[in-house]
């Protein structure tokens, strides 16, 4: 298969100036040289993207993913290395990129189309499709200056132009995360159509679930270096592990205690142990059992009003599951001194990813003793590219000539349209 994008040994250096001359005298005294610090945004990047692939670039803020995309687009020139692309390229790199605010939407469509290599007659032929994709709100404002557009209208018009020039390579930087739900769905439908047509797509995003949904491969960057390239699930796990390393090097019980009054630290959490089925591999397969051991210190008192609870949170903080000893009718005996409360989950049917565990102790009335909010990570590995949080065993079968109506409630097309 021919390569659509070849990146070989690419590095990008910027100069960071911490001071500037305010007079000719200063410039003469310094010999005209302004002191600066070198900053390498990219280091020795090698990546080959085949025609028809959809590749997601993941990384924390400042990892270099947007810089790499701008180098591919030709907006920035690499300091070292080489980038080769095959075919017409369209880039939507940031909100309103390439738009002239004093021109109307109509004029900007023709300007952007010209910059992307289209003749005026070709742009005119596609103009109606561009405006239609951008939506009714943009259509009403198409002859007004774009500086009066909302941020959502900026994105809609920019994306509409980029996809309607029929590029062989489409570069998208975070734009799919902007706009309302209907627009995002329309964008994803268009991305799927591009994939069926064999076009190449490179997406920069923080949304790991989006990469899992639309990309055939992924690449993770960390401080300007390429950490891993491969299957989306594997790269997403690496991406989250690197973020976790940066954010959670050590767990300090004192720091995690929060602003709770010391009067309510009669029960303190001192440690949390995650017990994996295989101690040598700190990762769960979806459906494996999980044991959490929460160590406590009751400070020598006998405390009989104690509820212990846990909660599992997904990558963006959504609650996947929560319970406690009171809700599950498993009341604890009075606590005193030090000990461990053990939570056993017989089967954890979660999708691939890194989850965060919240643990806490409180009274039956809800007054808090101690609480660790999403500070304990657990890693889950699951095959496939399903979306959401929970993995459900699902079979999909075709019934030629089958009908509905004799096994349960039926929702007809006419009824749905009326809604």
Short mmCIF file of C-alpha atoms in Angstrom, two decimals:
data_model
loop_
_atom_site.label_atom_id
_atom_site.label_comp_id
_atom_site.label_asym_id
_atom_site.label_seq_id
_atom_site.Cartn_x
_atom_site.Cartn_y
_atom_site.Cartn_z
CA UNK A 1 0.00 0.00 0.00
CA UNK A 2 1.34 3.46 -0.91
CA UNK A 3 2.15 5.88 1.89
CA UNK A 4 -0.02 9.01 2.08
CA UNK A 5 2.25 10.65 4.68
CA UNK A 6 5.89 9.81 5.44
CA UNK A 7 7.58 11.47 8.40
CA UNK A 8 11.29 10.75 8.73
CA UNK A 9 13.49 12.01 11.56
CA UNK A 10 11.44 15.16 12.12
CA UNK A 11 12.43 17.55 14.90
CA UNK A 12 11.14 21.06 15.49
CA UNK A 13 12.93 23.71 17.53
CA UNK A 14 11.57 27.03 18.74
CA UNK A 15 13.41 29.92 20.31
CA UNK A 16 12.00 31.24 23.58
CA UNK A 17 12.93 34.86 24.22
CA UNK A 18 12.72 35.93 27.87
CA UNK A 19 13.72 39.56 27.31
CA UNK A 20 13.73 42.09 24.51
CA UNK A 21 15.56 45.32 23.72
CA UNK A 22 13.74 48.52 24.52
CA UNK A 23 16.34 50.89 23.05
CA UNK A 24 18.98 51.11 20.35
CA UNK A 25 21.64 51.48 23.07
CA UNK A 26 20.79 48.07 24.54
CA UNK A 27 20.90 46.47 21.12
CA UNK A 28 24.38 47.96 20.42
CA UNK A 29 25.74 46.93 23.83
CA UNK A 30 24.53 43.36 23.29
CA UNK A 31 25.93 43.24 19.76
CA UNK A 32 22.41 42.93 18.35
CA UNK A 33 21.98 39.49 19.91
CA UNK A 34 18.89 38.74 21.96
CA UNK A 35 19.41 35.93 24.48
CA UNK A 36 17.08 32.99 23.98
CA UNK A 37 16.40 29.47 25.16
CA UNK A 38 16.00 26.55 22.77
CA UNK A 39 12.80 24.55 23.08
CA UNK A 40 12.37 21.32 21.13
CA UNK A 41 8.68 20.72 20.48
CA UNK A 42 9.39 17.56 18.44
CA UNK A 43 12.31 15.14 18.61
CA UNK A 44 13.18 12.48 16.01
CA UNK A 45 9.66 11.59 14.89
CA UNK A 46 9.36 8.69 12.44
CA UNK A 47 5.87 7.78 11.29
CA UNK A 48 4.47 6.26 8.10
CA UNK A 49 0.74 6.60 7.39
CA UNK A 50 -0.67 4.49 4.60
CA UNK A 51 -3.30 5.74 2.16
CA UNK A 52 -6.78 5.09 3.53
CA UNK A 53 -5.70 4.92 7.18
CA UNK A 54 -7.29 6.95 9.97
CA UNK A 55 -4.70 7.80 12.59
CA UNK A 56 -5.30 9.50 15.94
CA UNK A 57 -2.54 11.51 17.61
CA UNK A 58 -2.82 11.46 21.41
CA UNK A 59 -0.85 13.35 24.02
CA UNK A 60 -1.06 15.73 26.94
CA UNK A 61 -1.00 19.50 26.46
CA UNK A 62 2.43 20.46 25.14
CA UNK A 63 3.29 16.98 23.89
CA UNK A 64 3.82 18.25 20.32
CA UNK A 65 0.86 16.70 18.53
CA UNK A 66 -0.49 19.98 17.10
CA UNK A 67 3.02 21.04 16.09
CA UNK A 68 3.42 17.75 14.23
CA UNK A 69 0.11 18.27 12.45
CA UNK A 70 1.15 21.79 11.40
CA UNK A 71 4.41 20.39 10.03
CA UNK A 72 2.46 17.83 7.99
CA UNK A 73 0.20 20.63 6.73
CA UNK A 74 3.21 22.70 5.66
CA UNK A 75 2.39 25.58 8.03
CA UNK A 76 5.60 24.94 9.98
CA UNK A 77 8.89 23.73 8.53
CA UNK A 78 10.75 21.04 10.51
CA UNK A 79 14.14 22.03 11.89
CA UNK A 80 15.49 18.63 10.85
CA UNK A 81 14.00 15.69 8.97
CA UNK A 82 11.59 15.41 6.07
CA UNK A 83 7.84 15.07 5.52
CA UNK A 84 6.36 13.78 2.25
CA UNK A 85 2.66 13.75 1.39
CA UNK A 86 0.79 12.33 -1.59
CA UNK A 87 -2.45 13.94 -2.76
CA UNK A 88 -4.51 17.05 -2.04
CA UNK A 89 -4.38 17.98 1.63
CA UNK A 90 -6.96 19.94 3.65
CA UNK A 91 -6.35 21.03 7.22
CA UNK A 92 -8.69 22.28 9.91
CA UNK A 93 -6.24 23.04 12.67
CA UNK A 94 -7.94 25.51 14.96
CA UNK A 95 -11.04 27.62 15.38
CA UNK A 96 -11.37 29.96 12.40
CA UNK A 97 -7.98 29.07 10.95
CA UNK A 98 -7.54 30.72 7.56
CA UNK A 99 -10.60 32.94 7.91
CA UNK A 100 -10.35 36.68 7.31
CA UNK A 101 -12.67 38.23 9.92
CA UNK A 102 -13.50 41.30 7.81
CA UNK A 103 -14.71 39.20 4.87
CA UNK A 104 -18.14 37.63 4.66
CA UNK A 105 -18.73 33.92 5.00
CA UNK A 106 -19.27 33.68 1.25
CA UNK A 107 -15.99 35.45 0.50
CA UNK A 108 -14.14 33.28 2.99
CA UNK A 109 -15.44 30.12 1.35
CA UNK A 110 -13.97 31.22 -1.98
CA UNK A 111 -10.74 32.38 -0.32
CA UNK A 112 -10.23 29.11 1.57
CA UNK A 113 -11.13 27.04 -1.47
CA UNK A 114 -8.53 28.93 -3.52
CA UNK A 115 -5.88 28.35 -0.86
CA UNK A 116 -6.69 24.64 -1.03
CA UNK A 117 -6.06 24.64 -4.79
CA UNK A 118 -9.57 24.86 -6.22
CA UNK A 119 -10.52 27.08 -9.14
CA UNK A 120 -13.34 29.58 -8.64
CA UNK A 121 -15.68 27.59 -10.89
CA UNK A 122 -15.10 24.45 -8.77
CA UNK A 123 -15.81 26.35 -5.56
CA UNK A 124 -19.00 27.83 -7.03
CA UNK A 125 -20.14 24.34 -8.01
CA UNK A 126 -19.68 23.10 -4.43
CA UNK A 127 -20.80 26.25 -2.65
CA UNK A 128 -24.36 25.07 -1.95
CA UNK A 129 -23.10 21.78 -0.49
CA UNK A 130 -20.67 23.66 1.77
CA UNK A 131 -23.34 26.00 3.12
CA UNK A 132 -25.85 23.18 3.53
CA UNK A 133 -23.37 21.16 5.60
CA UNK A 134 -22.58 24.20 7.75
CA UNK A 135 -26.26 24.48 8.71
CA UNK A 136 -29.21 26.88 8.59
CA UNK A 137 -27.67 29.33 11.05
CA UNK A 138 -24.58 29.80 8.86
CA UNK A 139 -26.72 30.00 5.73
CA UNK A 140 -28.63 32.97 7.17
CA UNK A 141 -25.35 34.73 8.00
CA UNK A 142 -23.35 33.75 4.92
CA UNK A 143 -23.16 37.31 3.54
CA UNK A 144 -22.16 38.84 6.89
CA UNK A 145 -18.61 39.33 8.14
CA UNK A 146 -17.37 36.23 9.94
CA UNK A 147 -16.15 38.31 12.88
CA UNK A 148 -19.82 38.41 13.91
CA UNK A 149 -20.10 34.58 13.82
CA UNK A 150 -20.31 32.51 16.97
CA UNK A 151 -17.53 30.03 17.68
CA UNK A 152 -19.82 27.19 16.63
CA UNK A 153 -20.54 28.86 13.27
CA UNK A 154 -16.79 29.34 12.72
CA UNK A 155 -16.20 25.63 13.20
CA UNK A 156 -19.13 24.57 11.04
CA UNK A 157 -18.11 26.69 8.11
CA UNK A 158 -14.43 25.81 8.39
CA UNK A 159 -15.13 22.08 8.56
CA UNK A 160 -17.64 22.32 5.71
CA UNK A 161 -15.03 23.94 3.44
CA UNK A 162 -12.31 21.45 4.41
CA UNK A 163 -14.35 18.33 3.67
CA UNK A 164 -16.02 19.58 0.48
CA UNK A 165 -12.79 20.20 -1.40
CA UNK A 166 -12.52 16.36 -1.55
CA UNK A 167 -9.02 16.04 -0.08
CA UNK A 168 -7.03 12.84 -0.22
CA UNK A 169 -5.62 13.74 3.21
CA UNK A 170 -7.69 15.45 5.93
CA UNK A 171 -6.00 16.90 9.02
CA UNK A 172 -8.23 17.73 11.98
CA UNK A 173 -7.06 19.26 15.27
CA UNK A 174 -9.60 18.98 18.13
CA UNK A 175 -12.40 20.38 15.95
CA UNK A 176 -14.54 17.24 16.28
CA UNK A 177 -14.88 18.04 19.99
CA UNK A 178 -16.41 21.47 19.28
CA UNK A 179 -20.01 22.24 18.40
CA UNK A 180 -23.33 20.78 19.43
CA UNK A 181 -24.21 17.10 19.41
CA UNK A 182 -25.97 17.23 16.03
CA UNK A 183 -22.95 18.83 14.37
CA UNK A 184 -20.55 16.34 15.95
CA UNK A 185 -22.70 13.49 14.65
CA UNK A 186 -22.72 15.03 11.18
CA UNK A 187 -18.92 15.35 11.28
CA UNK A 188 -18.49 11.73 12.35
CA UNK A 189 -20.80 10.58 9.56
CA UNK A 190 -18.68 12.50 7.07
CA UNK A 191 -15.49 11.00 8.51
CA UNK A 192 -17.01 7.53 8.08
CA UNK A 193 -17.86 8.35 4.46
CA UNK A 194 -14.27 9.47 3.87
CA UNK A 195 -13.01 6.20 5.33
CA UNK A 196 -15.24 4.17 3.01
CA UNK A 197 -13.86 6.18 0.08
CA UNK A 198 -10.28 5.30 1.08
CA UNK A 199 -9.19 8.78 2.13
CA UNK A 200 -6.50 9.37 4.77
CA UNK A 201 -7.44 11.10 8.03
CA UNK A 202 -5.16 12.35 10.81
CA UNK A 203 -6.92 13.51 13.98
CA UNK A 204 -5.42 15.28 16.99
CA UNK A 205 -7.54 14.93 20.11
CA UNK A 206 -7.59 14.35 23.86
CA UNK A 207 -10.71 12.20 23.50
CA UNK A 208 -9.49 8.62 23.70
CA UNK A 209 -12.98 7.26 23.02
CA UNK A 210 -13.10 9.22 19.75
CA UNK A 211 -9.82 7.64 18.65
CA UNK A 212 -11.16 4.19 19.52
CA UNK A 213 -14.33 4.93 17.55
CA UNK A 214 -12.98 6.39 14.29
CA UNK A 215 -9.28 5.47 13.99
CA UNK A 216 -7.63 2.35 12.63
CA UNK A 217 -4.31 3.24 14.27
CA UNK A 218 -3.09 5.64 16.92
CA UNK A 219 0.15 7.29 18.01
CA UNK A 220 1.02 8.69 21.44
CA UNK A 221 3.42 11.61 21.94
CA UNK A 222 5.05 12.65 25.20
CA UNK A 223 7.17 15.81 25.47
CA UNK A 224 7.85 15.86 21.75
CA UNK A 225 8.78 12.20 21.36
CA UNK A 226 6.80 9.39 19.79
CA UNK A 227 6.04 6.95 22.59
CA UNK A 228 4.04 4.27 20.77
CA UNK A 229 2.30 3.55 17.48
CA UNK A 230 -0.19 0.72 17.04
CA UNK A 231 -3.72 -0.48 17.72
CA UNK A 232 -5.92 2.22 19.31
CA UNK A 233 -6.55 0.28 22.54
CA UNK A 234 -2.84 -0.35 23.17
CA UNK A 235 -1.85 3.24 22.41
CA UNK A 236 -4.66 4.67 24.56
CA UNK A 237 -3.44 2.57 27.48
CA UNK A 238 0.11 3.86 26.99
CA UNK A 239 -1.18 7.43 26.68
CA UNK A 240 -3.06 7.19 29.96
CA UNK A 241 -0.15 5.48 31.71
CA UNK A 242 2.16 8.38 30.77
CA UNK A 243 -0.36 10.92 32.02
CA UNK A 244 -0.78 8.92 35.19
CA UNK A 245 2.98 8.83 35.73
CA UNK A 246 3.10 12.61 35.52
CA UNK A 247 0.12 13.23 37.77
CA UNK A 248 0.30 10.49 40.36
CA UNK A 249 3.92 9.71 41.12
CA UNK A 250 3.17 9.04 44.77
CA UNK A 251 0.07 8.88 46.92
CA UNK A 252 0.36 11.10 49.99
CA UNK A 253 -2.44 10.35 52.45
CA UNK A 254 -2.04 13.78 54.05
CA UNK A 255 -2.44 15.53 50.73
CA UNK A 256 -5.44 13.44 49.76
CA UNK A 257 -7.32 14.09 52.98
CA UNK A 258 -8.62 17.38 51.63
CA UNK A 259 -10.05 20.13 53.79
CA UNK A 260 -11.88 17.89 56.24
CA UNK A 261 -11.71 18.97 59.86
CA UNK A 262 -9.36 16.84 61.98
CA UNK A 263 -12.34 16.11 64.25
CA UNK A 264 -13.75 14.00 61.46
CA UNK A 265 -10.53 12.05 60.85
CA UNK A 266 -11.44 9.58 63.55
CA UNK A 267 -11.15 7.00 60.73
CA UNK A 268 -8.32 7.69 58.30
CA UNK A 269 -7.44 5.91 55.08
CA UNK A 270 -3.76 4.99 55.23
CA UNK A 271 -3.36 2.95 52.01
CA UNK A 272 -5.27 1.23 49.21
CA UNK A 273 -4.10 -2.00 47.62
CA UNK A 274 -5.35 -3.18 44.21
CA UNK A 275 -5.19 -6.98 44.03
CA UNK A 276 -4.97 -8.18 40.43
CA UNK A 277 -5.58 -11.86 39.50
CA UNK A 278 -1.95 -12.12 38.36
CA UNK A 279 0.30 -10.13 40.75
CA UNK A 280 3.04 -9.96 38.11
CA UNK A 281 0.72 -8.16 35.65
CA UNK A 282 -1.04 -5.06 37.03
CA UNK A 283 -3.87 -5.26 34.50
CA UNK A 284 -7.33 -6.82 34.43
CA UNK A 285 -8.94 -8.60 31.53
CA UNK A 286 -12.54 -7.47 31.09
CA UNK A 287 -14.66 -9.81 33.20
CA UNK A 288 -11.92 -10.62 35.72
CA UNK A 289 -12.53 -10.37 39.47
CA UNK A 290 -11.10 -7.43 41.39
CA UNK A 291 -10.21 -7.00 45.05
CA UNK A 292 -9.55 -3.65 46.72
CA UNK A 293 -8.05 -3.58 50.22
CA UNK A 294 -8.53 -0.29 52.04
CA UNK A 295 -6.30 0.11 55.10
CA UNK A 296 -7.63 2.32 57.88
CA UNK A 297 -6.56 3.73 61.24
CA UNK A 298 -9.33 4.43 63.77
CA UNK A 299 -6.88 6.20 66.09
CA UNK A 300 -7.47 3.92 69.08
CA UNK A 301 -11.19 4.67 69.38
CA UNK A 302 -14.11 2.29 69.03
CA UNK A 303 -16.31 3.72 66.28
CA UNK A 304 -19.60 1.99 65.57
CA UNK A 305 -21.11 4.41 63.03
CA UNK A 306 -19.01 3.71 59.94
CA UNK A 307 -19.91 3.16 56.29
CA UNK A 308 -17.19 2.18 53.80
CA UNK A 309 -17.74 2.85 50.10
CA UNK A 310 -16.09 2.69 46.68
CA UNK A 311 -16.84 4.14 43.26
CA UNK A 312 -15.34 3.47 39.82
CA UNK A 313 -14.94 6.36 37.38
CA UNK A 314 -14.19 6.33 33.66
CA UNK A 315 -11.44 8.24 31.86
CA UNK A 316 -13.33 11.55 31.81
CA UNK A 317 -14.71 11.19 35.34
CA UNK A 318 -18.08 9.59 34.54
CA UNK A 319 -19.38 7.32 37.29
CA UNK A 320 -19.36 3.67 36.18
CA UNK A 321 -20.36 2.06 39.48
CA UNK A 322 -20.66 2.90 43.16
CA UNK A 323 -21.69 1.10 46.33
CA UNK A 324 -21.08 1.08 50.07
CA UNK A 325 -21.57 -1.19 53.03
CA UNK A 326 -24.90 0.44 53.93
CA UNK A 327 -26.48 0.40 50.46
CA UNK A 328 -25.50 -3.25 49.98
CA UNK A 329 -26.80 -4.25 53.45
CA UNK A 330 -23.34 -5.41 54.53
CA UNK A 331 -22.97 -3.33 57.69
CA UNK A 332 -19.51 -3.17 59.27
CA UNK A 333 -18.72 -4.14 62.82
CA UNK A 334 -17.38 -1.32 65.03
CA UNK A 335 -13.87 -0.23 64.06
CA UNK A 336 -10.95 0.29 66.39
CA UNK A 337 -7.23 0.60 65.85
CA UNK A 338 -5.87 -0.40 62.47
CA UNK A 339 -7.28 -2.83 59.93
CA UNK A 340 -8.44 -3.42 56.38
CA UNK A 341 -11.83 -3.25 54.69
CA UNK A 342 -11.90 -5.58 51.71
CA UNK A 343 -14.07 -5.00 48.62
CA UNK A 344 -14.46 -7.99 46.31
CA UNK A 345 -16.02 -7.59 42.88
CA UNK A 346 -16.70 -11.03 41.39
CA UNK A 347 -16.70 -9.84 37.78
CA UNK A 348 -15.71 -6.47 36.31
CA UNK A 349 -17.15 -6.22 32.76
CA UNK A 350 -15.52 -2.91 31.85
CA UNK A 351 -14.22 -1.78 28.47
CA UNK A 352 -10.56 -1.18 27.72
CA UNK A 353 -9.01 1.75 29.59
CA UNK A 354 -7.69 3.16 32.84
CA UNK A 355 -10.30 3.73 35.54
CA UNK A 356 -10.06 5.66 38.81
CA UNK A 357 -11.32 4.39 42.13
CA UNK A 358 -12.79 6.59 44.84
CA UNK A 359 -12.75 5.19 48.39
CA UNK A 360 -14.18 6.71 51.53
CA UNK A 361 -15.47 6.30 55.08
CA UNK A 362 -18.45 8.24 56.44
CA UNK A 363 -21.26 8.00 58.98
CA UNK A 364 -24.68 6.62 58.12
CA UNK A 365 -25.88 10.22 58.12
CA UNK A 366 -23.31 11.16 55.48
CA UNK A 367 -20.71 13.00 57.59
CA UNK A 368 -17.28 12.22 56.17
CA UNK A 369 -14.37 10.64 58.03
CA UNK A 370 -11.93 10.36 55.11
CA UNK A 371 -12.19 10.31 51.34
CA UNK A 372 -9.83 9.69 48.41
CA UNK A 373 -11.41 11.02 45.21
CA UNK A 374 -10.33 9.16 42.02
CA UNK A 375 -6.73 8.73 43.16
CA UNK A 376 -6.41 4.95 42.75
CA UNK A 377 -5.98 3.77 39.13
CA UNK A 378 -6.89 0.35 37.78
CA UNK A 379 -6.07 -0.85 34.27
CA UNK A 380 -8.51 -2.92 32.22
CA UNK A 381 -7.69 -4.63 28.93
CA UNK A 382 -10.48 -5.63 26.56
CA UNK A 383 -10.49 -6.71 22.94
CA UNK A 384 -12.57 -4.88 20.37
CA UNK A 385 -13.51 -1.24 19.88
CA UNK A 386 -16.85 -1.01 21.68
CA UNK A 387 -17.84 2.35 23.15
CA UNK A 388 -18.95 3.37 26.61
CA UNK A 389 -17.85 1.98 29.96
CA UNK A 390 -19.41 -1.48 30.39
CA UNK A 391 -18.78 -4.42 28.11
CA UNK A 392 -21.96 -6.42 27.46
CA UNK A 393 -21.95 -9.81 25.76
CA UNK A 394 -23.76 -9.06 22.50
CA UNK A 395 -24.54 -11.27 19.49
CA UNK A 396 -25.67 -9.81 16.18
CA UNK A 397 -27.68 -11.98 13.78
CA UNK A 398 -29.53 -11.42 10.51
CA UNK A 399 -33.12 -12.72 10.10
CA UNK A 400 -34.07 -12.50 6.40
CA UNK A 401 -37.82 -11.93 6.11
CA UNK A 402 -38.16 -11.40 9.87
CA UNK A 403 -40.87 -9.18 11.38
CA UNK A 404 -41.40 -7.36 14.67
CA UNK A 405 -44.45 -7.02 16.85
CA UNK A 406 -44.99 -10.32 18.65
CA UNK A 407 -42.33 -10.22 21.40
CA UNK A 408 -42.49 -6.79 22.99
CA UNK A 409 -43.20 -3.06 22.59
CA UNK A 410 -42.75 -1.77 19.03
CA UNK A 411 -41.75 1.77 18.03
CA UNK A 412 -42.83 2.59 14.46
CA UNK A 413 -41.00 4.97 12.13
CA UNK A 414 -43.99 7.30 11.92
CA UNK A 415 -44.10 7.59 15.72
CA UNK A 416 -40.38 8.37 15.93
CA UNK A 417 -40.67 11.05 13.25
CA UNK A 418 -43.51 12.68 15.16
CA UNK A 419 -41.20 12.98 18.19
#
